[in-house]
Amino acid sequence: MEEAVRFSLLQKFDWRGVFSCTEFDKGDFLLEYRGDLISKEEYERRQRIYHDALKVFMFEFRYNGKLLCVDAARDDGSLGRLVNDDHINPNSRMRTISVDGKPHLCLFATRSISPGEEITYDYGDSEWPWRCTAHSEVEPSTHTLSQSEVTDLEKARSEVEPSTHTLSQSEVTDLEKVAPKKDQLPLDQDCVEKMSLVKEHVLNEEQSFCAPAEGVKEVCKHVVVTSAISSMDKCAECVGPVAALKWIGLRCKLCSSFWHKSCYSKLHEWNGKQSSWEVSSEEDELSDEEYIPQSESDNQSDSSDELTTRPACYDQANLLSDIQEAAASKFSEPQRSDVTALNVSKGKGKGVLKAREAASVYNESDLLCHEEQLTDVETDSDSDCSGERHLPRKQGSDEIRMTDSDDSDPEESDSDDDALAGAAGDSSNADLVLFNHLSLDNAAY
Ligand SMILES: C[S@@+](CC[C@H](N)C(=O)[O-])C[C@H]1O[C@@H](n2cnc3c(N)ncnc32)[C@H](O)[C@@H]1O
């Protein structure tokens, strides 16, 4: 049974991370990265229709030589999808656990973890935009809660009575002391533009640092085509308003960024380049009623004010409300009610949201293991699969096998269908806490 405690004002948040409430030893199972287990083809299809803010929840990995993805875009209340990146000093590592032949992405502690530490892992060797900031500046992944905050959490977790208390302004301020607000991170415009390029979430054992900001500029030499663009996608330059319908703009064929034609053209004039673009055949495929040529949002960007006012830094609050809006509009089925009751530890004025997960398909003890308990798989076809190891057998099931999530085994013959049938779903976890560091915006209460 997973138990999560969440600081939240539900709607207005700009930073979330998962923190431990207890001691973990090296090798302990922490969390599962849960979501829809989908094939490469389905991953590519969703990539085309998802807003950038949802794409960051798609975790690609290799399993039996095939590229699969766990899509955690839908907020199901689970915590695995909310664990942040730390490529310098992570305390956990994602591994593929095979249960009855189906892959599950699971986080294991790589060292002992104290109460109050943020759970982090290395997202892998990619040019993640937040890594573009100087390492001497705010490091969000090294937050550790103070002992009193941990005690508060433990107290809060033991409270069973749900409460409908709404946080007061002073409570919100207290929570904000726990960690810096995300928008304090000095993401520069180059990093922001680069965000749309971030697609791969494949893990790598090597620790790596992203290229400095100068290098980032080199990454995408945009090849743009005229294209009808989803109402939820914003111009990468002016971050203009979301249109009610599709709008006609430019889309980069390489990085899938979008621009108003006027913004793109201004941008490249500034850079001393010719503005030109191909006419996409995509326009032919579009139904007339779905878009307005030269829509309002396109026209709005023609104002010289907007063209010259470039956002100083990326607005994380907007990004996250985008996630919510996009998720709400893309998924018609009701959200699971795992996260239900708002509990408040009134002593210190801290708000927490108590979450209880549905019954899991296997016991937590099935997944608990320590490095020294792991042995290499010795079957002939598996023996060349690096890093693949046994876990204790689950009663009444096939053996559970564990691999690093970027491992592949081309020798294995399991079909995608087999793997996908066991969607990376339920697992159990306790003692982890999710914090939302709340915006001071009073509007929500
Ligand atoms: C899988 S989500 C993790 C949960 C996320 N913090 C949230 O609140 O939804 C991945 C996103 O979290 C943010 N993120 C993860 N690690 C980060 C870090 N070390 N610094 C800044 N942002 C980070 C990025 O926006 C990234 O796209």
Coordinates of C-alpha atoms and ligand atoms in Angstrom, one line a residue:
M1 CA 0.0 0.0 0.0
E2 CA 1.5 3.2 -1.1
E3 CA 1.1 6.1 1.3
A4 CA 1.9 9.6 0.1
V5 CA 1.7 12.9 1.8
R6 CA 1.5 15.9 -0.3
F7 CA 1.8 19.6 0.5
S8 CA -0.6 21.1 -1.9
L9 CA -2.9 23.9 -2.7
L10 CA -3.9 21.7 -5.6
Q11 CA -4.2 24.3 -8.4
K12 CA -1.5 26.8 -7.8
F13 CA 1.9 25.2 -7.6
D14 CA 5.2 25.6 -9.4
W15 CA 7.5 23.0 -8.0
R16 CA 7.1 19.4 -6.9
G17 CA 9.5 16.9 -5.6
V18 CA 9.4 13.6 -3.7
F19 CA 11.0 13.5 -0.3
S20 CA 11.7 10.6 2.0
C21 CA 10.0 10.5 5.4
T22 CA 12.1 7.6 6.6
E23 CA 15.5 5.8 6.4
F24 CA 16.2 3.8 3.3
D25 CA 19.2 1.5 2.8
K26 CA 21.1 1.1 -0.4
G27 CA 19.3 -1.2 -2.6
D28 CA 15.8 -0.6 -1.2
F29 CA 12.9 -0.3 -3.5
L30 CA 11.5 3.2 -3.5
L31 CA 8.9 3.9 -6.1
E32 CA 7.6 2.7 -9.4
Y33 CA 7.4 5.1 -12.3
R34 CA 3.8 4.3 -13.2
G35 CA 1.8 5.0 -16.3
D36 CA 0.6 3.5 -19.6
L37 CA 3.1 1.1 -21.0
I38 CA 3.1 1.8 -24.7
S39 CA 4.9 0.7 -27.9
K40 CA 7.3 2.9 -29.9
E41 CA 4.6 3.5 -32.4
E42 CA 2.1 4.7 -29.8
Y43 CA 4.9 6.8 -28.2
E44 CA 5.5 8.5 -31.5
R45 CA 1.8 9.1 -32.1
R46 CA 1.4 10.7 -28.6
Q47 CA 4.6 12.7 -29.1
R48 CA 2.9 14.3 -32.1
I49 CA -0.3 15.3 -30.2
Y50 CA 1.1 16.0 -26.8
H51 CA 1.8 19.5 -25.5
D52 CA 5.5 19.9 -24.5
A53 CA 4.5 20.0 -20.9
L54 CA 3.1 16.5 -21.1
K55 CA 6.0 15.1 -23.1
V56 CA 8.3 15.3 -20.1
F57 CA 6.4 12.5 -18.5
M58 CA 7.1 10.0 -21.3
F59 CA 9.8 7.7 -20.1
E60 CA 11.5 5.8 -23.0
F61 CA 13.4 2.7 -22.3
R62 CA 14.7 -0.5 -23.9
Y63 CA 13.3 -3.8 -23.0
N64 CA 14.2 -7.1 -24.7
G65 CA 15.8 -5.0 -27.5
K66 CA 12.6 -3.0 -28.1
L67 CA 11.9 0.6 -27.5
L68 CA 9.0 1.0 -25.1
C69 CA 7.7 3.9 -23.1
V70 CA 5.9 4.4 -19.9
D71 CA 3.6 7.4 -20.4
A72 CA 2.9 9.0 -17.1
A73 CA 1.4 12.2 -18.5
R74 CA -1.9 11.5 -16.8
D75 CA -1.7 12.4 -13.2
D76 CA -2.8 9.3 -11.4
G77 CA -1.7 10.4 -8.0
S78 CA 1.4 8.2 -8.1
L79 CA 4.8 9.6 -7.0
G80 CA 7.3 8.0 -9.4
R81 CA 6.4 10.4 -12.2
L82 CA 7.3 13.4 -9.9
V83 CA 10.8 12.4 -9.0
N84 CA 13.3 15.0 -10.1
D85 CA 16.6 14.8 -11.9
D86 CA 20.0 15.0 -10.2
H87 CA 22.9 14.0 -12.4
I88 CA 25.5 15.0 -9.9
N89 CA 24.6 13.3 -6.7
P90 CA 21.4 11.2 -7.2
N91 CA 20.3 8.9 -4.5
S92 CA 18.4 6.4 -6.6
R93 CA 18.5 4.7 -9.9
M94 CA 15.8 3.5 -12.3
R95 CA 15.8 -0.1 -13.1
T96 CA 13.5 -2.3 -15.2
I97 CA 11.9 -5.0 -13.2
S98 CA 10.4 -7.8 -15.1
V99 CA 7.3 -9.3 -13.4
D100 CA 5.7 -12.1 -15.3
G101 CA 7.5 -11.0 -18.4
K102 CA 6.2 -7.5 -18.2
P103 CA 8.5 -4.5 -17.5
H104 CA 8.1 -2.1 -14.6
L105 CA 10.3 0.9 -14.1
C106 CA 11.3 1.0 -10.5
L107 CA 13.5 3.3 -8.5
F108 CA 16.0 1.8 -6.1
A109 CA 18.2 3.6 -3.5
T110 CA 21.8 3.7 -4.6
R111 CA 22.9 4.8 -1.1
S112 CA 21.3 5.2 2.3
I113 CA 18.7 7.9 2.3
S114 CA 17.8 9.9 5.4
P115 CA 14.4 11.3 6.3
G116 CA 13.8 14.6 4.6
E117 CA 16.1 13.9 1.6
E118 CA 14.7 14.5 -1.8
I119 CA 14.5 11.4 -3.9
T120 CA 16.4 12.0 -7.2
Y121 CA 17.8 10.0 -10.0
D122 CA 19.9 10.8 -13.1
Y123 CA 17.5 11.4 -16.0
G124 CA 20.4 10.4 -18.3
D125 CA 22.7 12.0 -20.8
S126 CA 20.5 14.6 -22.4
E127 CA 20.6 18.4 -22.6
W128 CA 18.0 18.9 -20.0
P129 CA 17.4 22.7 -19.8
W130 CA 17.8 23.0 -16.1
R131 CA 21.3 21.7 -16.3
C132 CA 22.3 24.7 -18.4
T133 CA 22.3 26.8 -15.2
A134 CA 25.5 27.3 -13.3
H135 CA 26.0 24.5 -10.8
S136 CA 27.0 27.0 -8.2
E137 CA 23.5 28.4 -8.4
V138 CA 20.3 26.9 -6.9
E139 CA 20.5 23.2 -6.9
P140 CA 16.9 22.0 -6.4
S141 CA 17.8 18.4 -6.1
T142 CA 19.9 18.7 -3.0
H143 CA 17.1 19.9 -0.7
T144 CA 17.0 18.2 2.7
L145 CA 14.2 18.9 5.2
S146 CA 15.2 19.9 8.6
Q147 CA 14.6 17.5 11.5
S148 CA 11.6 19.5 12.7
E149 CA 10.1 19.4 9.3
V150 CA 10.5 15.7 9.1
T151 CA 8.9 15.3 12.5
D152 CA 6.0 17.4 11.3
L153 CA 5.7 15.2 8.3
E154 CA 5.7 12.0 10.4
K155 CA 3.1 13.5 12.7
A156 CA 1.0 14.5 9.7
R157 CA 1.4 11.1 8.2
S158 CA 0.1 9.4 11.3
E159 CA -3.0 11.5 11.3
V160 CA -5.9 9.5 9.9
E161 CA -8.6 12.1 10.1
P162 CA -9.0 13.9 6.9
S163 CA -9.5 17.6 7.0
T164 CA -10.8 20.1 4.6
H165 CA -8.5 22.8 6.0
T166 CA -7.3 25.4 3.5
L167 CA -3.8 26.7 3.9
S168 CA -3.5 30.2 5.3
Q169 CA -1.0 32.6 3.9
S170 CA 1.5 32.0 6.7
E171 CA 1.3 28.3 6.2
V172 CA 2.1 28.7 2.6
T173 CA 5.0 30.9 3.5
D174 CA 6.3 28.2 5.8
L175 CA 6.1 25.6 3.1
E176 CA 8.0 27.8 0.8
K177 CA 11.0 27.8 3.1
V178 CA 11.4 24.1 2.5
A179 CA 12.9 24.6 -0.9
P180 CA 13.5 27.4 -3.3
K181 CA 10.7 28.1 -5.7
K182 CA 11.3 26.7 -9.1
D183 CA 11.0 30.0 -10.9
Q184 CA 14.0 31.2 -8.9
L185 CA 16.1 29.0 -11.2
P186 CA 17.7 31.3 -13.7
L187 CA 16.7 29.5 -16.9
D188 CA 17.7 31.6 -19.8
Q189 CA 15.9 32.0 -23.1
D190 CA 18.2 29.6 -24.8
C191 CA 17.3 26.9 -22.3
V192 CA 13.7 27.7 -22.7
E193 CA 13.8 27.2 -26.4
K194 CA 15.8 24.0 -25.8
M195 CA 13.0 22.6 -23.6
S196 CA 11.0 21.6 -26.6
L197 CA 13.8 19.4 -27.8
V198 CA 13.8 17.3 -24.7
K199 CA 12.3 14.0 -25.7
E200 CA 14.5 11.2 -24.5
H201 CA 14.2 10.2 -20.9
V202 CA 16.5 7.2 -21.2
L203 CA 18.8 6.5 -18.3
N204 CA 22.5 6.3 -18.5
E205 CA 24.9 5.1 -15.9
E206 CA 27.4 7.8 -16.7
Q207 CA 27.0 11.1 -15.0
S208 CA 27.0 13.8 -17.5
F209 CA 26.8 17.5 -17.7
C210 CA 24.9 19.4 -20.4
A211 CA 26.6 21.7 -22.7
P212 CA 26.9 25.3 -21.6
A213 CA 24.2 27.7 -22.8
E214 CA 26.4 28.7 -25.8
G215 CA 26.4 25.1 -26.9
V216 CA 22.7 24.8 -26.7
K217 CA 22.2 27.4 -29.4
E218 CA 23.9 25.0 -31.8
V219 CA 21.6 22.1 -31.1
C220 CA 18.7 22.8 -33.4
K221 CA 19.1 24.4 -36.8
H222 CA 15.4 24.9 -37.3
V223 CA 13.9 23.6 -40.5
V224 CA 10.5 25.2 -40.4
V225 CA 7.3 24.5 -42.4
T226 CA 4.0 26.2 -42.4
S227 CA 1.7 24.2 -40.3
A228 CA -1.6 24.3 -38.5
I229 CA -0.8 24.2 -34.9
S230 CA -2.8 22.9 -32.0
S231 CA -4.7 25.4 -29.9
M232 CA -2.7 24.3 -26.9
D233 CA 0.7 24.9 -28.4
K234 CA 2.3 28.3 -27.9
C235 CA 4.7 30.3 -30.0
A236 CA 8.2 29.5 -28.7
E237 CA 9.3 33.1 -29.2
C238 CA 6.5 35.2 -27.6
V239 CA 4.9 32.4 -25.7
G240 CA 1.7 34.0 -27.0
P241 CA -1.8 33.2 -25.9
V242 CA -3.4 29.9 -26.6
A243 CA -5.8 30.2 -29.4
A244 CA -9.3 28.8 -29.2
L245 CA -8.8 26.8 -32.4
K246 CA -5.8 25.7 -34.3
W247 CA -3.6 28.5 -35.6
I248 CA -1.4 28.7 -38.7
G249 CA 2.2 29.2 -37.8
L250 CA 5.6 27.6 -38.4
R251 CA 6.7 24.3 -37.0
C252 CA 10.3 23.1 -36.9
K253 CA 10.5 19.7 -38.4
L254 CA 13.5 18.8 -36.2
C255 CA 12.5 20.0 -32.8
S256 CA 8.8 20.5 -33.1
S257 CA 8.8 24.0 -31.8
F258 CA 6.2 26.4 -33.0
W259 CA 6.3 30.1 -33.8
H260 CA 4.0 32.7 -35.2
K261 CA 5.3 33.5 -38.6
S262 CA 5.9 37.1 -37.6
C263 CA 7.8 36.1 -34.5
Y264 CA 10.0 33.6 -36.3
S265 CA 10.7 36.1 -39.0
K266 CA 11.7 38.8 -36.5
L267 CA 13.8 36.4 -34.6
H268 CA 15.9 35.5 -37.6
E269 CA 16.1 39.1 -38.7
W270 CA 17.7 39.8 -35.3
N271 CA 20.1 37.0 -35.9
G272 CA 21.0 38.4 -39.3
K273 CA 19.5 35.4 -41.1
Q274 CA 17.0 35.3 -44.0
S275 CA 13.6 34.2 -42.8
S276 CA 12.3 31.6 -45.0
W277 CA 10.3 28.4 -44.7
E278 CA 8.9 25.6 -46.6
V279 CA 5.2 25.2 -47.3
S280 CA 4.1 22.1 -45.6
S281 CA 1.9 19.6 -47.3
E282 CA 0.4 19.1 -43.8
E283 CA -1.9 22.0 -44.5
D284 CA -3.6 20.0 -47.2
E285 CA -4.5 17.3 -44.6
L286 CA -6.3 19.7 -42.3
S287 CA -9.9 20.3 -42.2
D288 CA -10.9 23.9 -42.7
E289 CA -13.1 24.0 -39.7
E290 CA -10.3 23.2 -37.3
Y291 CA -8.2 26.2 -37.8
I292 CA -8.4 29.9 -38.6
P293 CA -5.8 31.0 -41.1
Q294 CA -3.9 33.9 -39.5
S295 CA -5.7 33.4 -36.3
E296 CA -6.1 36.0 -33.6
S297 CA -3.1 34.8 -31.7
D298 CA -0.9 35.1 -34.8
N299 CA -2.1 38.6 -35.5
Q300 CA -1.6 39.6 -31.9
S301 CA 2.1 38.8 -32.1
D302 CA 2.5 41.3 -34.9
S303 CA 2.6 44.1 -32.3
S304 CA 6.1 45.4 -32.1
D305 CA 5.9 45.3 -28.3
E306 CA 5.5 41.6 -28.2
L307 CA 8.2 41.1 -30.7
T308 CA 10.7 43.0 -28.7
T309 CA 9.7 41.8 -25.3
R310 CA 11.2 38.5 -24.9
P311 CA 10.4 36.6 -21.7
A312 CA 13.3 37.0 -19.3
C313 CA 12.9 33.5 -17.9
Y314 CA 10.6 30.7 -18.3
D315 CA 7.4 30.9 -16.3
Q316 CA 7.2 27.6 -14.5
A317 CA 3.8 28.4 -13.0
N318 CA 2.4 28.7 -16.5
L319 CA 4.1 25.5 -17.6
L320 CA 2.5 23.6 -14.8
S321 CA -0.9 25.0 -15.2
D322 CA -0.5 24.1 -18.9
I323 CA 0.1 20.5 -17.7
Q324 CA -3.1 20.5 -15.8
E325 CA -5.1 22.1 -18.6
A326 CA -3.7 19.9 -21.2
A327 CA -4.2 16.8 -19.1
A328 CA -7.7 17.8 -18.3
S329 CA -8.6 18.3 -21.9
K330 CA -6.8 15.2 -23.2
F331 CA -8.1 12.7 -20.7
S332 CA -11.8 12.6 -20.4
E333 CA -11.9 9.8 -17.9
P334 CA -12.2 11.0 -14.3
Q335 CA -9.0 11.3 -12.4
R336 CA -8.3 8.5 -9.9
S337 CA -9.2 9.4 -6.4
D338 CA -6.0 8.1 -4.8
V339 CA -5.2 11.6 -3.6
T340 CA -8.3 12.5 -1.8
A341 CA -8.2 14.2 1.6
L342 CA -6.4 17.3 2.7
N343 CA -4.9 16.7 6.1
V344 CA -3.3 19.5 8.0
S345 CA -0.8 19.2 10.8
K346 CA -2.1 22.3 12.6
G347 CA 0.7 22.4 15.2
K348 CA 3.2 23.9 12.8
G349 CA 0.6 25.1 10.3
K350 CA 1.6 22.8 7.5
G351 CA -0.8 21.4 5.0
V352 CA -0.5 18.0 3.7
L353 CA -2.5 15.9 1.4
K354 CA -2.9 12.3 2.4
A355 CA -2.9 9.9 -0.5
R356 CA -3.6 6.2 -0.4
E357 CA -3.0 4.0 -3.3
A358 CA -5.3 1.3 -4.5
A359 CA -4.4 -2.3 -3.6
S360 CA -1.2 -3.4 -5.5
V361 CA -0.8 -6.4 -7.6
Y362 CA 2.2 -7.5 -5.7
N363 CA 3.5 -7.1 -2.2
E364 CA 6.1 -4.5 -1.4
S365 CA 8.3 -7.2 0.0
D366 CA 8.5 -8.7 -3.5
L367 CA 10.4 -5.7 -4.6
L368 CA 12.6 -5.0 -1.6
C369 CA 16.1 -6.1 -2.2
H370 CA 19.6 -5.1 -1.4
E371 CA 22.5 -5.1 -3.9
E372 CA 24.1 -8.1 -2.2
Q373 CA 21.0 -10.1 -2.7
L374 CA 21.1 -9.7 -6.4
T375 CA 22.7 -12.4 -8.6
D376 CA 23.3 -12.4 -12.3
V377 CA 20.9 -14.2 -14.5
E378 CA 22.5 -17.3 -15.8
T379 CA 20.2 -18.5 -18.5
D380 CA 22.0 -18.9 -21.9
S381 CA 20.0 -16.3 -23.7
D382 CA 20.1 -13.8 -20.9
S383 CA 23.7 -14.1 -20.0
D384 CA 24.9 -11.4 -22.3
C385 CA 22.4 -8.9 -21.0
S386 CA 24.5 -6.5 -19.0
G387 CA 23.3 -5.6 -15.6
E388 CA 20.4 -8.1 -15.6
R389 CA 19.8 -9.6 -12.2
H390 CA 17.5 -11.8 -10.2
L391 CA 15.2 -10.5 -7.5
P392 CA 13.6 -12.7 -4.9
R393 CA 10.8 -14.7 -6.5
K394 CA 7.3 -13.6 -6.1
Q395 CA 5.0 -16.2 -4.8
G396 CA 2.9 -17.7 -7.5
S397 CA 4.5 -15.8 -10.3
D398 CA 7.3 -16.0 -12.6
E399 CA 10.6 -14.7 -11.3
I400 CA 11.2 -11.0 -11.0
R401 CA 14.1 -9.8 -13.0
M402 CA 15.8 -6.5 -12.7
T403 CA 17.8 -4.6 -15.3
D404 CA 18.9 -1.1 -15.6
S405 CA 16.3 0.7 -17.5
D406 CA 18.6 1.4 -20.5
D407 CA 19.5 -2.2 -20.8
S408 CA 18.4 -4.2 -23.8
D409 CA 18.4 -7.8 -24.7
P410 CA 18.0 -8.3 -28.4
E411 CA 18.1 -12.1 -27.8
E412 CA 14.9 -12.2 -26.0
S413 CA 11.8 -13.0 -28.0
D414 CA 9.0 -11.6 -25.9
S415 CA 6.7 -9.6 -28.0
D416 CA 5.7 -6.1 -27.4
D417 CA 2.2 -7.2 -26.9
D418 CA 3.3 -9.5 -24.0
A419 CA 5.2 -6.7 -22.5
L420 CA 2.5 -4.2 -23.0
A421 CA -0.2 -6.4 -21.6
G422 CA 1.3 -6.0 -18.1
A423 CA 1.1 -2.3 -18.1
A424 CA 3.6 -0.8 -15.7
G425 CA 1.0 -0.3 -13.1
D426 CA 0.7 -1.0 -9.5
S427 CA 3.4 -1.2 -7.0
S428 CA 3.6 -0.3 -3.4
N429 CA 5.6 2.2 -1.5
A430 CA 5.5 3.9 1.9
D431 CA 7.3 6.7 3.6
L432 CA 7.7 9.1 0.6
V433 CA 6.3 12.5 0.6
L434 CA 5.5 14.8 -2.2
F435 CA 5.8 18.5 -1.7
N436 CA 4.3 21.2 -3.7
H437 CA 6.1 24.4 -3.1
L438 CA 3.2 26.7 -3.3
S439 CA 2.9 29.9 -5.1
L440 CA 2.1 32.9 -3.0
D441 CA -0.7 33.7 -5.3
N442 CA -3.7 34.3 -3.0
A443 CA -6.2 33.8 -5.8
A444 CA -6.6 30.1 -5.0
Y445 CA -7.9 30.6 -1.5
Ligands
LIG1 C1 9.0 13.9 -14.5 S1 8.7 15.6 -14.1 C2 9.2 15.6 -12.4 C3 8.2 16.4 -11.6 C4 8.1 17.9 -11.7 N1 9.0 18.5 -10.8 C5 6.7 18.4 -11.5 O1 6.5 19.2 -10.6 O2 5.9 17.9 -12.3 C6 10.1 16.2 -15.0 C7 10.1 17.7 -15.0 O3 10.5 18.2 -13.7 C8 11.4 19.3 -13.8 N2 12.7 18.9 -13.2 C9 13.1 17.7 -12.9 N3 14.3 17.7 -12.4 C10 14.6 19.0 -12.3 C11 15.8 19.7 -11.8 N4 16.8 19.1 -11.3 N5 15.8 21.0 -11.9 C12 14.8 21.7 -12.4 N6 13.7 21.1 -12.9 C13 13.6 19.8 -12.8 C14 11.5 19.6 -15.3 O4 10.5 20.6 -15.6 C15 11.1 18.3 -15.9 O5 10.6 18.5 -17.2

